[in-house]
C-alpha positions as a printed Julia matrix, in Angstrom:
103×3 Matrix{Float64}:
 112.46   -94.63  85.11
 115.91   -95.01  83.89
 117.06   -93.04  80.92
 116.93   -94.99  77.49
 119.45   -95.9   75.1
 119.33   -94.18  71.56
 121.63   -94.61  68.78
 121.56   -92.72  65.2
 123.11   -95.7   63.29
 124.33   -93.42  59.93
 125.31   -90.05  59.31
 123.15   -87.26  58.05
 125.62   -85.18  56.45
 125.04   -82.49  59.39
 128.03   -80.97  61.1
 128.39   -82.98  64.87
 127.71   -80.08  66.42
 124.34   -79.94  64.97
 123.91   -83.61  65.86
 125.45   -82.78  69.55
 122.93   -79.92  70.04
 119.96   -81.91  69.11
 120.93   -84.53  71.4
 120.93   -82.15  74.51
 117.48   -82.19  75.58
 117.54   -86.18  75.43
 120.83   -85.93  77.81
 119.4    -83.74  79.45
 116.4    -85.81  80.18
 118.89   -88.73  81.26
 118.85   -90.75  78.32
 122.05   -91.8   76.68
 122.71   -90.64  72.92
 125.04   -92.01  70.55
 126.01   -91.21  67.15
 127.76   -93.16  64.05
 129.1    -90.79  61.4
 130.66   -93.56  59.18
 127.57   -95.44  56.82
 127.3    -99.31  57.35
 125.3   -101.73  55.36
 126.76  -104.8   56.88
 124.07  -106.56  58.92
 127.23  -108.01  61.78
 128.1   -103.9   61.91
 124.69  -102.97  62.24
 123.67  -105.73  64.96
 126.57  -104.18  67.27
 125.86  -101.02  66.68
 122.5   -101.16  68.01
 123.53  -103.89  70.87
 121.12  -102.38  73.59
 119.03  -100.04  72.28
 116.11   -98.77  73.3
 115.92   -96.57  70.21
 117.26   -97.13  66.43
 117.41   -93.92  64.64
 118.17   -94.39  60.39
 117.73   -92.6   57.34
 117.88   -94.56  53.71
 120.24   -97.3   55.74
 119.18  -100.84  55.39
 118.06  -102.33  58.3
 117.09  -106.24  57.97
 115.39  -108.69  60.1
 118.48  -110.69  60.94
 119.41  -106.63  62.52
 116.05  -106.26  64.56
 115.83  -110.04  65.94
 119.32  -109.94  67.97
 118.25  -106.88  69.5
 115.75  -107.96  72.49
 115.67  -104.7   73.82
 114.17  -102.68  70.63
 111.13  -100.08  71.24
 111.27   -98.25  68.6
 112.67   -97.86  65.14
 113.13   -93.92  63.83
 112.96   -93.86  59.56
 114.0    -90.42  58.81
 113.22   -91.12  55.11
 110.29   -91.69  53.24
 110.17   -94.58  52.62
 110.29   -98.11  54.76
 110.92  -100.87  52.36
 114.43  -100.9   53.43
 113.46  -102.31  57.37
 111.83  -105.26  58.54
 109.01  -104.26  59.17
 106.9   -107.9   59.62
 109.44  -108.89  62.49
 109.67  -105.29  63.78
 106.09  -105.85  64.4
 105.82  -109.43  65.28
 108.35  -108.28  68.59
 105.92  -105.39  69.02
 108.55  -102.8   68.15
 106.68   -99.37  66.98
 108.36   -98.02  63.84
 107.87   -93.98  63.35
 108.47   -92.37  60.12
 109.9    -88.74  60.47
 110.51   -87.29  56.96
């Protein structure tokens, strides 16, 4: 199996090193982490940053259909908030993408 591809699309308000330490036992593991501390709600930003992902991690940040459907390689989007009105879910599911929500 090779490692996957996650990406935490908006910052947390966590000091990186927090973020860096969290992301050791994925490294670890072989899977690739990357992190965006600068918050994006436009849909061109967020399509690149999630260009080949395996893994979308967001909080309260937007993310749309026109987001999930240029992303063929989507598993799995991460909601670390409570809510999920703010993601598409329909086409999320429709592409048989599982959507977890942390909070």
């Amino acid at each position: 199996m090779t490692g996957m591809l996650v990406k935490l699309l908006e910052p947390l308000n966590v000091p990186d090193s927090l973020i860096e330490k969290l992301a050791e036992p994925l490294q670890k593991k072989g899977h690739e982490f990357v992190y965006y501390n600068e918050k994006t709600t436009d849909t061109k930003e967020l399509a690149k940053r999630s260009e080949n992902a395996d893994v979308v991690m967001i909080a309260n940040n937007p993310y749309p259909t026109e987001v999930i459907n240029q992303n063929d390689n989507l598993k799995l989007i991460n909601v670390a908030f409570t809510g999920v009105d703010h993601v598409g879910i329909a086409d999320a599911k429709n592409q048989d993408i599982a959507l977890l929500q942390a909070y």
